[in-house]
mmCIF file of C-alpha atoms in Angstrom:
data_model
loop_
_atom_site.group_PDB
_atom_site.id
_atom_site.type_symbol
_atom_site.label_atom_id
_atom_site.label_comp_id
_atom_site.label_asym_id
_atom_site.label_seq_id
_atom_site.Cartn_x
_atom_site.Cartn_y
_atom_site.Cartn_z
ATOM 1 C CA MET V 3 2.218 -13.746 -13.059
ATOM 2 C CA TYR V 4 -1.321 -14.564 -11.979
ATOM 3 C CA TYR V 5 -2.555 -17.564 -10.023
ATOM 4 C CA ASP V 6 -6.282 -18.365 -10.026
ATOM 5 C CA TYR V 7 -8.477 -21.440 -10.416
ATOM 6 C CA HIS V 8 -11.545 -19.553 -11.728
ATOM 7 C CA ILE V 9 -11.389 -19.430 -15.527
ATOM 8 C CA ARG V 10 -13.732 -16.444 -15.943
ATOM 9 C CA ARG V 11 -11.838 -14.371 -13.401
ATOM 10 C CA PHE V 12 -8.567 -15.500 -14.929
ATOM 11 C CA THR V 13 -9.450 -14.533 -18.509
ATOM 12 C CA SER V 14 -11.025 -11.238 -17.432
ATOM 13 C CA LYS V 15 -7.882 -10.138 -15.609
ATOM 14 C CA THR V 16 -5.570 -11.402 -18.339
ATOM 15 C CA LEU V 17 -7.381 -9.468 -21.065
ATOM 16 C CA THR V 18 -7.783 -6.312 -18.968
ATOM 17 C CA ASP V 19 -4.066 -6.363 -18.159
ATOM 18 C CA LEU V 20 -3.308 -6.341 -21.894
ATOM 19 C CA ARG V 21 -4.885 -2.873 -21.966
ATOM 20 C CA PHE V 22 -1.892 -1.669 -19.963
ATOM 21 C CA GLY V 23 0.752 -3.655 -21.831
ATOM 22 C CA ILE V 24 0.928 -6.450 -19.254
ATOM 23 C CA ARG V 25 1.559 -10.010 -20.417
ATOM 24 C CA THR V 26 0.408 -12.810 -18.089
ATOM 25 C CA PHE V 27 2.375 -15.921 -17.230
ATOM 26 C CA TYR V 28 0.048 -18.815 -16.389
ATOM 27 C CA HIS V 29 1.513 -19.833 -13.083
ATOM 28 C CA ALA V 30 0.900 -23.451 -11.992
ATOM 29 C CA PHE V 31 -1.941 -23.840 -14.509
ATOM 30 C CA ASN V 32 -1.895 -27.624 -14.033
ATOM 31 C CA ASP V 33 -1.955 -27.499 -10.226
ATOM 32 C CA GLN V 34 -4.811 -29.786 -9.139
ATOM 33 C CA GLN V 35 -5.823 -27.595 -6.196
ATOM 34 C CA TRP V 36 -5.347 -24.034 -7.464
ATOM 35 C CA GLY V 37 -4.428 -24.267 -11.125
ATOM 36 C CA ILE V 38 -6.894 -23.680 -13.958
ATOM 37 C CA GLY V 39 -6.017 -26.790 -15.896
ATOM 38 C CA LEU V 40 -5.472 -25.209 -19.304
ATOM 39 C CA GLU V 41 -5.329 -28.652 -20.869
ATOM 40 C CA THR V 42 -9.138 -28.977 -20.602
ATOM 41 C CA PRO V 43 -11.270 -28.033 -23.633
ATOM 42 C CA GLU V 44 -13.280 -25.546 -21.568
ATOM 43 C CA ALA V 45 -10.175 -23.704 -20.420
ATOM 44 C CA SER V 46 -8.598 -23.691 -23.868
ATOM 45 C CA GLU V 47 -11.795 -22.336 -25.407
ATOM 46 C CA ALA V 48 -11.782 -19.451 -22.925
ATOM 47 C CA ILE V 49 -8.048 -18.709 -23.083
ATOM 48 C CA ASN V 50 -7.352 -19.006 -26.825
ATOM 49 C CA PRO V 51 -9.154 -15.775 -27.856
ATOM 50 C CA VAL V 52 -7.288 -13.877 -25.136
ATOM 51 C CA GLU V 53 -4.007 -15.358 -26.320
ATOM 52 C CA SER V 54 -4.783 -14.201 -29.847
ATOM 53 C CA CYS V 55 -5.278 -10.691 -28.482
ATOM 54 C CA ALA V 56 -1.946 -10.924 -26.653
ATOM 55 C CA ARG V 57 -0.134 -11.898 -29.851
ATOM 56 C CA LEU V 58 -1.629 -8.907 -31.648
ATOM 57 C CA MET V 59 -0.600 -6.608 -28.817
ATOM 58 C CA ASN V 60 2.928 -8.022 -28.920
ATOM 59 C CA ARG V 61 3.168 -7.039 -32.575
ATOM 60 C CA PHE V 62 1.811 -3.568 -31.821
ATOM 61 C CA ASN V 63 4.338 -3.353 -28.950
ATOM 62 C CA PRO V 64 2.956 -0.322 -27.085
ATOM 63 C CA SER V 65 4.989 2.002 -24.911
ATOM 64 C CA LEU V 66 4.358 2.386 -21.182
ATOM 65 C CA PRO V 67 0.888 3.677 -20.240
ATOM 66 C CA GLU V 68 0.548 7.399 -19.665
ATOM 67 C CA ILE V 69 0.337 7.655 -15.858
ATOM 68 C CA LYS V 70 0.755 11.024 -14.151
ATOM 69 C CA LEU V 71 0.249 10.153 -10.471
ATOM 70 C CA LEU V 72 2.933 8.335 -8.491
ATOM 71 C CA VAL V 73 1.853 6.740 -5.205
ATOM 72 C CA ILE V 74 4.829 6.063 -2.909
ATOM 73 C CA PHE V 75 4.337 4.100 0.286
ATOM 74 C CA GLY V 76 6.682 4.057 3.249
ATOM 75 C CA ASN V 77 8.025 0.537 3.317
ATOM 76 C CA GLU V 78 9.625 1.275 6.694
ATOM 77 C CA ALA V 79 6.205 2.089 8.191
ATOM 78 C CA LEU V 80 4.631 -0.952 6.561
ATOM 79 C CA GLN V 81 7.212 -3.292 8.069
ATOM 80 C CA ASN V 82 7.249 -1.738 11.531
ATOM 81 C CA TRP V 83 4.309 -2.333 13.888
ATOM 82 C CA VAL V 84 6.404 -1.861 17.037
ATOM 83 C CA PRO V 85 5.496 -0.754 19.670
ATOM 84 C CA ASP V 86 1.772 -1.096 18.866
ATOM 85 C CA GLN V 87 1.233 -4.874 18.824
ATOM 86 C CA SER V 88 -2.364 -4.379 17.651
ATOM 87 C CA GLN V 89 -1.069 -3.101 14.302
ATOM 88 C CA ARG V 90 0.712 -6.379 13.598
ATOM 89 C CA GLY V 91 -0.902 -8.091 10.630
ATOM 90 C CA SER V 92 -0.176 -10.840 8.129
ATOM 91 C CA TYR V 93 3.491 -11.548 7.429
ATOM 92 C CA ASP V 94 4.442 -9.207 10.303
ATOM 93 C CA LEU V 95 3.300 -6.192 8.295
ATOM 94 C CA ASN V 96 1.324 -3.203 9.476
ATOM 95 C CA ASP V 97 -1.386 -4.034 6.954
ATOM 96 C CA ARG V 98 -3.871 -1.771 8.725
ATOM 97 C CA LEU V 99 -2.290 1.059 6.790
ATOM 98 C CA HIS V 100 -4.375 -0.188 3.836
ATOM 99 C CA ILE V 101 -1.831 0.981 1.282
ATOM 100 C CA GLU V 102 -2.953 -1.148 -1.654
ATOM 101 C CA GLU V 103 -6.607 -0.434 -0.908
ATOM 102 C CA LYS V 104 -6.026 3.321 -1.166
ATOM 103 C CA ALA V 105 -4.195 3.036 -4.474
ATOM 104 C CA LEU V 106 -6.997 0.830 -5.786
ATOM 105 C CA ARG V 107 -9.650 3.342 -4.711
ATOM 106 C CA ILE V 108 -7.835 6.026 -6.672
ATOM 107 C CA TRP V 109 -7.576 3.752 -9.716
ATOM 108 C CA LYS V 110 -11.268 2.829 -9.625
ATOM 109 C CA ALA V 111 -12.155 6.511 -9.344
ATOM 110 C CA GLY V 112 -10.486 6.989 -12.734
ATOM 111 C CA TYR V 113 -7.089 8.316 -11.681
ATOM 112 C CA ARG V 114 -4.389 6.100 -13.173
ATOM 113 C CA ASN V 115 -1.479 5.684 -10.757
ATOM 114 C CA ALA V 116 1.668 3.667 -10.137
ATOM 115 C CA LEU V 117 2.197 2.261 -6.631
ATOM 116 C CA VAL V 118 5.836 1.851 -5.528
ATOM 117 C CA PRO V 119 7.768 1.466 -2.236
ATOM 118 C CA THR V 120 10.308 3.880 -0.769
ATOM 119 C CA ASP V 121 12.974 1.247 -1.477
ATOM 120 C CA LEU V 122 13.232 2.675 -4.996
ATOM 121 C CA ILE V 123 14.276 6.058 -3.594
ATOM 122 C CA ASN V 124 16.767 4.518 -1.185
ATOM 123 C CA GLU V 125 18.270 2.488 -4.033
ATOM 124 C CA GLY V 126 18.550 5.524 -6.309
ATOM 125 C CA LYS V 127 16.108 4.164 -8.890
ATOM 126 C CA LEU V 128 13.433 6.810 -8.282
ATOM 127 C CA THR V 129 14.865 10.308 -8.637
ATOM 128 C CA LEU V 130 13.947 13.902 -9.465
ATOM 129 C CA ASN V 131 14.981 15.244 -12.857
ATOM 130 C CA ALA V 132 16.017 18.775 -13.816
ATOM 131 C CA GLU V 133 12.341 19.773 -14.114
ATOM 132 C CA ASN V 134 11.709 18.510 -10.548
ATOM 133 C CA LYS V 135 9.606 15.633 -11.884
ATOM 134 C CA PRO V 136 9.829 12.167 -10.309
ATOM 135 C CA VAL V 137 11.350 9.735 -12.803
ATOM 136 C CA LEU V 138 11.302 5.937 -12.627
ATOM 137 C CA CYS V 139 12.615 3.704 -15.442
ATOM 138 C CA GLY V 140 12.320 6.656 -17.815
ATOM 139 C CA HIS V 141 8.695 7.295 -16.856
ATOM 140 C CA GLN V 142 7.977 10.849 -15.650
ATOM 141 C CA PHE V 143 5.205 11.730 -13.183
ATOM 142 C CA ASP V 144 3.437 15.042 -12.545
ATOM 143 C CA ALA V 145 2.395 14.557 -8.908
ATOM 144 C CA VAL V 146 3.075 12.404 -5.843
ATOM 145 C CA LEU V 147 0.883 10.874 -3.167
ATOM 146 C CA PHE V 148 3.086 9.781 -0.271
ATOM 147 C CA LEU V 149 1.646 7.319 2.231
ATOM 148 C CA ASN V 150 3.015 6.835 5.750
ATOM 149 C CA PRO V 151 6.363 8.621 6.237
ATOM 150 C CA GLN V 152 6.979 7.235 9.742
ATOM 151 C CA TYR V 153 10.522 5.797 10.134
ATOM 152 C CA SER V 154 11.587 7.040 6.686
ATOM 153 C CA LYS V 155 15.268 6.870 5.768
ATOM 154 C CA GLU V 156 17.191 10.041 4.980
ATOM 155 C CA PRO V 157 17.164 9.648 1.159
ATOM 156 C CA VAL V 158 13.348 9.545 1.296
ATOM 157 C CA LEU V 159 13.106 12.639 3.475
ATOM 158 C CA HIS V 160 15.544 14.519 1.236
ATOM 159 C CA PHE V 161 13.522 13.467 -1.825
ATOM 160 C CA LEU V 162 10.274 14.824 -0.360
ATOM 161 C CA GLU V 163 11.859 18.019 0.948
ATOM 162 C CA ALA V 164 13.528 18.796 -2.376
ATOM 163 C CA TYR V 165 10.338 17.986 -4.265
ATOM 164 C CA VAL V 166 8.077 20.404 -2.364
ATOM 165 C CA LYS V 167 10.802 23.072 -2.088
ATOM 166 C CA ASN V 168 10.869 23.296 -5.869
ATOM 167 C CA GLY V 169 7.111 23.396 -6.312
ATOM 168 C CA GLY V 170 6.267 19.707 -6.646
ATOM 169 C CA LYS V 171 2.626 18.701 -6.207
ATOM 170 C CA LEU V 172 2.462 16.512 -3.099
ATOM 171 C CA MET V 173 -0.344 14.897 -1.119
ATOM 172 C CA ILE V 174 0.987 13.372 2.094
ATOM 173 C CA GLU V 175 -0.836 10.941 4.370
ATOM 174 C CA GLY V 176 0.264 10.076 7.903
ATOM 175 C CA SER V 177 2.594 11.571 10.477
ATOM 176 C CA ALA V 178 6.212 10.871 11.367
ATOM 177 C CA THR V 179 7.896 11.394 14.713
ATOM 178 C CA HIS V 180 11.175 9.557 14.024
ATOM 179 C CA ASN V 181 13.323 8.591 11.072
ATOM 180 C CA PHE V 182 14.722 5.118 10.467
ATOM 181 C CA MET V 183 17.643 5.698 12.841
ATOM 182 C CA GLY V 184 15.354 6.833 15.661
ATOM 183 C CA ASP V 185 16.126 10.557 15.364
ATOM 184 C CA LYS V 186 13.263 12.944 16.023
ATOM 185 C CA ILE V 187 11.906 14.519 12.827
ATOM 186 C CA ALA V 188 8.613 16.086 13.981
ATOM 187 C CA ASP V 189 9.788 19.606 13.093
ATOM 188 C CA ARG V 190 11.001 18.556 9.652
ATOM 189 C CA MET V 191 7.737 16.752 9.015
ATOM 190 C CA ALA V 192 5.663 19.767 10.115
ATOM 191 C CA LEU V 193 7.528 21.972 7.625
ATOM 192 C CA LEU V 194 7.110 19.385 4.897
ATOM 193 C CA CYS V 195 3.365 19.187 5.525
ATOM 194 C CA ARG V 196 3.029 22.970 5.459
ATOM 195 C CA ASN V 197 4.638 23.035 2.019
ATOM 196 C CA ALA V 198 2.614 20.103 0.676
ATOM 197 C CA THR V 199 -0.263 20.711 -1.711
ATOM 198 C CA VAL V 200 -2.653 18.505 0.273
ATOM 199 C CA ASN V 201 -2.418 17.107 3.792
ATOM 200 C CA GLY V 202 -4.157 13.808 4.413
ATOM 201 C CA PHE V 203 -5.514 11.225 1.989
ATOM 202 C CA SER V 204 -8.471 12.726 0.130
ATOM 203 C CA MET V 205 -10.115 11.482 -3.040
ATOM 204 C CA LYS V 206 -11.820 14.848 -3.542
ATOM 205 C CA ALA V 207 -8.495 16.697 -3.350
ATOM 206 C CA ILE V 208 -6.699 14.726 -6.084
ATOM 207 C CA PRO V 209 -7.589 17.323 -8.759
ATOM 208 C CA GLN V 210 -5.588 19.838 -6.694
ATOM 209 C CA LEU V 211 -2.518 17.863 -7.758
ATOM 210 C CA GLY V 212 -3.277 18.709 -11.380
ATOM 211 C CA ILE V 213 -4.293 15.125 -12.158
ATOM 212 C CA GLU V 214 -7.218 14.402 -14.476
ATOM 213 C CA LYS V 215 -9.349 11.290 -14.669
ATOM 214 C CA ASN V 216 -8.924 8.790 -17.468
ATOM 215 C CA ALA V 217 -11.458 9.804 -20.118
ATOM 216 C CA VAL V 218 -10.986 6.804 -22.424
ATOM 217 C CA ALA V 219 -13.746 4.248 -21.907
ATOM 218 C CA ASP V 220 -12.333 0.686 -21.765
ATOM 219 C CA GLY V 221 -9.036 2.088 -22.973
ATOM 220 C CA CYS V 222 -5.615 3.374 -22.036
ATOM 221 C CA LYS V 223 -3.549 6.150 -23.537
ATOM 222 C CA ASN V 224 0.168 5.386 -23.764
ATOM 223 C CA GLU V 225 3.162 7.708 -23.449
ATOM 224 C CA ASP V 226 3.805 7.569 -27.193
ATOM 225 C CA GLY V 227 0.247 8.746 -27.915
ATOM 226 C CA SER V 228 -1.084 5.331 -28.926
ATOM 227 C CA TYR V 229 -4.241 3.816 -27.440
ATOM 228 C CA LEU V 230 -5.232 0.305 -26.363
ATOM 229 C CA PHE V 231 -8.765 -0.991 -25.787
ATOM 230 C CA THR V 232 -10.026 -4.283 -24.349
ATOM 231 C CA ASP V 233 -13.472 -5.763 -23.754
ATOM 232 C CA ILE V 234 -13.979 -9.259 -22.295
ATOM 233 C CA GLN V 235 -17.725 -9.375 -22.943
ATOM 234 C CA SER V 236 -17.193 -9.010 -26.686
ATOM 235 C CA ILE V 237 -15.369 -12.349 -26.548
ATOM 236 C CA ARG V 238 -17.684 -14.145 -24.145
ATOM 237 C CA LYS V 239 -20.914 -13.057 -25.794
ATOM 238 C CA ASP V 240 -19.636 -13.004 -29.382
ATOM 239 C CA ARG V 241 -20.548 -9.376 -29.891
ATOM 240 C CA THR V 242 -18.541 -6.333 -30.934
ATOM 241 C CA ALA V 243 -17.204 -3.529 -28.802
ATOM 242 C CA SER V 244 -16.184 -0.239 -30.384
ATOM 243 C CA PHE V 245 -13.959 2.788 -29.985
ATOM 244 C CA SER V 246 -14.003 6.286 -31.462
ATOM 245 C CA LEU V 247 -11.063 8.653 -30.980
ATOM 246 C CA LEU V 248 -10.311 12.198 -32.047
ATOM 247 C CA LEU V 249 -6.627 12.080 -32.949
ATOM 248 C CA HIS V 250 -4.959 15.201 -34.351
ATOM 249 C CA ASN V 251 -8.223 16.599 -35.770
ATOM 250 C CA ASP V 252 -9.309 13.289 -37.310
ATOM 251 C CA THR V 253 -11.774 10.806 -35.830
ATOM 252 C CA TYR V 254 -10.777 7.151 -36.064
ATOM 253 C CA SER V 255 -13.295 4.446 -35.182
ATOM 254 C CA SER V 256 -13.681 0.693 -35.396
ATOM 255 C CA ASP V 257 -15.486 -2.289 -33.930
ATOM 256 C CA TYR V 258 -13.473 -5.083 -32.318
ATOM 257 C CA LYS V 259 -13.743 -8.315 -30.369
ATOM 258 C CA GLY V 260 -11.331 -8.464 -27.458
ATOM 259 C CA LEU V 261 -8.625 -5.920 -28.258
ATOM 260 C CA ALA V 262 -7.858 -2.940 -30.459
ATOM 261 C CA ALA V 263 -4.820 -0.654 -30.577
ATOM 262 C CA ILE V 264 -4.074 2.375 -32.717
ATOM 263 C CA SER V 265 -1.259 4.873 -33.254
ATOM 264 C CA VAL V 266 -1.508 8.020 -35.395
ATOM 265 C CA ASP V 267 1.245 10.584 -36.011
ATOM 266 C CA GLU V 268 0.910 14.363 -35.607
ATOM 267 C CA GLN V 269 -0.024 14.722 -39.277
ATOM 268 C CA GLY V 270 -3.000 12.425 -38.755
ATOM 269 C CA LYS V 271 -1.438 9.503 -40.618
ATOM 270 C CA LEU V 272 -2.022 5.990 -39.362
ATOM 271 C CA GLN V 273 1.181 4.438 -38.007
ATOM 272 C CA LYS V 274 0.059 1.168 -36.432
ATOM 273 C CA PHE V 275 -3.233 -0.620 -35.946
ATOM 274 C CA ALA V 276 -4.066 -3.963 -34.319
ATOM 275 C CA CYS V 277 -7.534 -5.378 -33.925
ATOM 276 C CA SER V 278 -9.092 -8.747 -33.110
ATOM 277 C CA GLY V 279 -12.441 -9.485 -34.729
ATOM 278 C CA PHE V 280 -11.776 -6.699 -37.227
ATOM 279 C CA LYS V 281 -14.206 -5.734 -39.996
ATOM 280 C CA GLU V 282 -13.506 -2.086 -40.883
ATOM 281 C CA LEU V 283 -11.536 0.976 -39.812
ATOM 282 C CA ARG V 284 -13.068 4.393 -40.368
ATOM 283 C CA LYS V 285 -11.506 7.866 -40.587
ATOM 284 C CA ASN V 286 -13.956 10.743 -40.214
ATOM 285 C CA GLY V 287 -16.756 8.286 -40.938
ATOM 286 C CA LYS V 288 -15.210 7.000 -44.185
ATOM 287 C CA VAL V 289 -14.064 3.374 -44.390
ATOM 288 C CA ILE V 290 -10.321 3.314 -45.104
ATOM 289 C CA LEU V 291 -9.649 -0.382 -44.454
ATOM 290 C CA SER V 292 -12.004 -3.357 -44.415
ATOM 291 C CA LEU V 293 -12.339 -7.131 -44.552
ATOM 292 C CA ASN V 294 -15.402 -9.048 -45.679
ATOM 293 C CA HIS V 295 -14.767 -11.617 -42.913
ATOM 294 C CA ARG V 296 -13.941 -10.714 -39.324
ATOM 295 C CA ALA V 297 -10.378 -11.611 -38.389
ATOM 296 C CA GLY V 298 -7.393 -10.411 -36.406
ATOM 297 C CA ILE V 299 -5.415 -7.769 -38.278
ATOM 298 C CA PHE V 300 -2.156 -5.899 -37.805
ATOM 299 C CA VAL V 301 -1.189 -2.863 -39.867
ATOM 300 C CA GLU V 302 2.133 -1.033 -39.718
ATOM 301 C CA ARG V 303 3.435 1.829 -41.774
ATOM 302 C CA ALA V 304 6.795 1.354 -43.482
ATOM 303 C CA GLY V 305 7.829 4.570 -45.202
ATOM 304 C CA ASN V 306 5.031 5.454 -47.630
ATOM 305 C CA ASP V 307 3.658 1.913 -47.663
ATOM 306 C CA TYR V 308 1.758 -0.266 -45.214
ATOM 307 C CA GLN V 309 2.379 -3.856 -44.218
ATOM 308 C CA ILE V 310 -0.867 -5.686 -43.455
ATOM 309 C CA SER V 311 -1.124 -9.083 -41.753
ATOM 310 C CA VAL V 312 -4.403 -10.929 -41.289
ATOM 311 C CA ALA V 313 -4.872 -13.964 -39.041
ATOM 312 C CA LYS V 314 -6.630 -16.984 -40.563
ATOM 313 C CA LEU V 315 -7.614 -15.172 -43.729
ATOM 314 C CA GLU V 316 -10.109 -17.342 -45.632
ATOM 315 C CA GLU V 317 -9.613 -17.973 -49.350
ATOM 316 C CA GLU V 318 -12.642 -15.918 -50.338
ATOM 317 C CA SER V 319 -11.716 -13.097 -47.945
ATOM 318 C CA LYS V 320 -10.889 -9.700 -49.366
ATOM 319 C CA ILE V 321 -8.879 -6.774 -47.977
ATOM 320 C CA VAL V 322 -10.080 -3.367 -49.146
ATOM 321 C CA VAL V 323 -7.718 -0.428 -48.647
ATOM 322 C CA ASN V 324 -8.965 3.097 -49.329
ATOM 323 C CA ASN V 325 -6.400 5.813 -48.614
ATOM 324 C CA LEU V 326 -5.052 4.737 -45.237
ATOM 325 C CA GLN V 327 -3.122 8.010 -45.050
#
């Protein structure tokens, strides 16, 4: 859900979020003070191309993005500014911890991450699997950045201790003198920090966690090996963006306007493809699928055949298929 009155900012965020499988609900769009007013021609003209991209992505139905770094913040520290009154911020939170800002810095530096509170550990939703990997909603992470352990509850402390004891990659920021019940934990915390991979928040030290930067320009790799790309300027300026990917020893490439998504199996065979403003798809430089008019297209493999859907296909339009496999 996103709430903004600026149509350019609104459409930019909505399209970019599609890159990570996020659908946007237009909250209070008709609000006279804050809403965009999607009933106006200007707003509809800006939103409609993004909506077309969203419909294509829904048909492609990608898996969760491939994210290896889990950022956990101490919700107990965030909600407790006592006894230092100067740390009291908006909504009675210790917002001077700058939790979201740190996660955003990491993201902008190219390290994809998921930011979650310690509540998920306390509720048993975030656990360690048999390989000592943090798991949340079926998503497995390779490393943890833990922010602000002060006043942590016992399940959180046990989680961190078990994680580092079994070789987990941990960066920990902040100190802790007491747990949630007021018991002293300075000794436990000192041992935990000694066993951590990195002490203190450090952008330069993130590679020590075994985490690599996202190398896909304007794109996102998903857990199932598929890729999604978005580009807002290709819509606004009526120009094409492009992608080129080496997938299982074959290079797939295409131009697009707004969004493109592709999935290829381990044998190099195309499984799914979605593209707005599509003209042609190339494999190792050879055109394997083309239209003579740009349009939105969705391709899905069904056994040895392919099902192809084209949006607003004109009567004189022509689909050319040349060995999709």
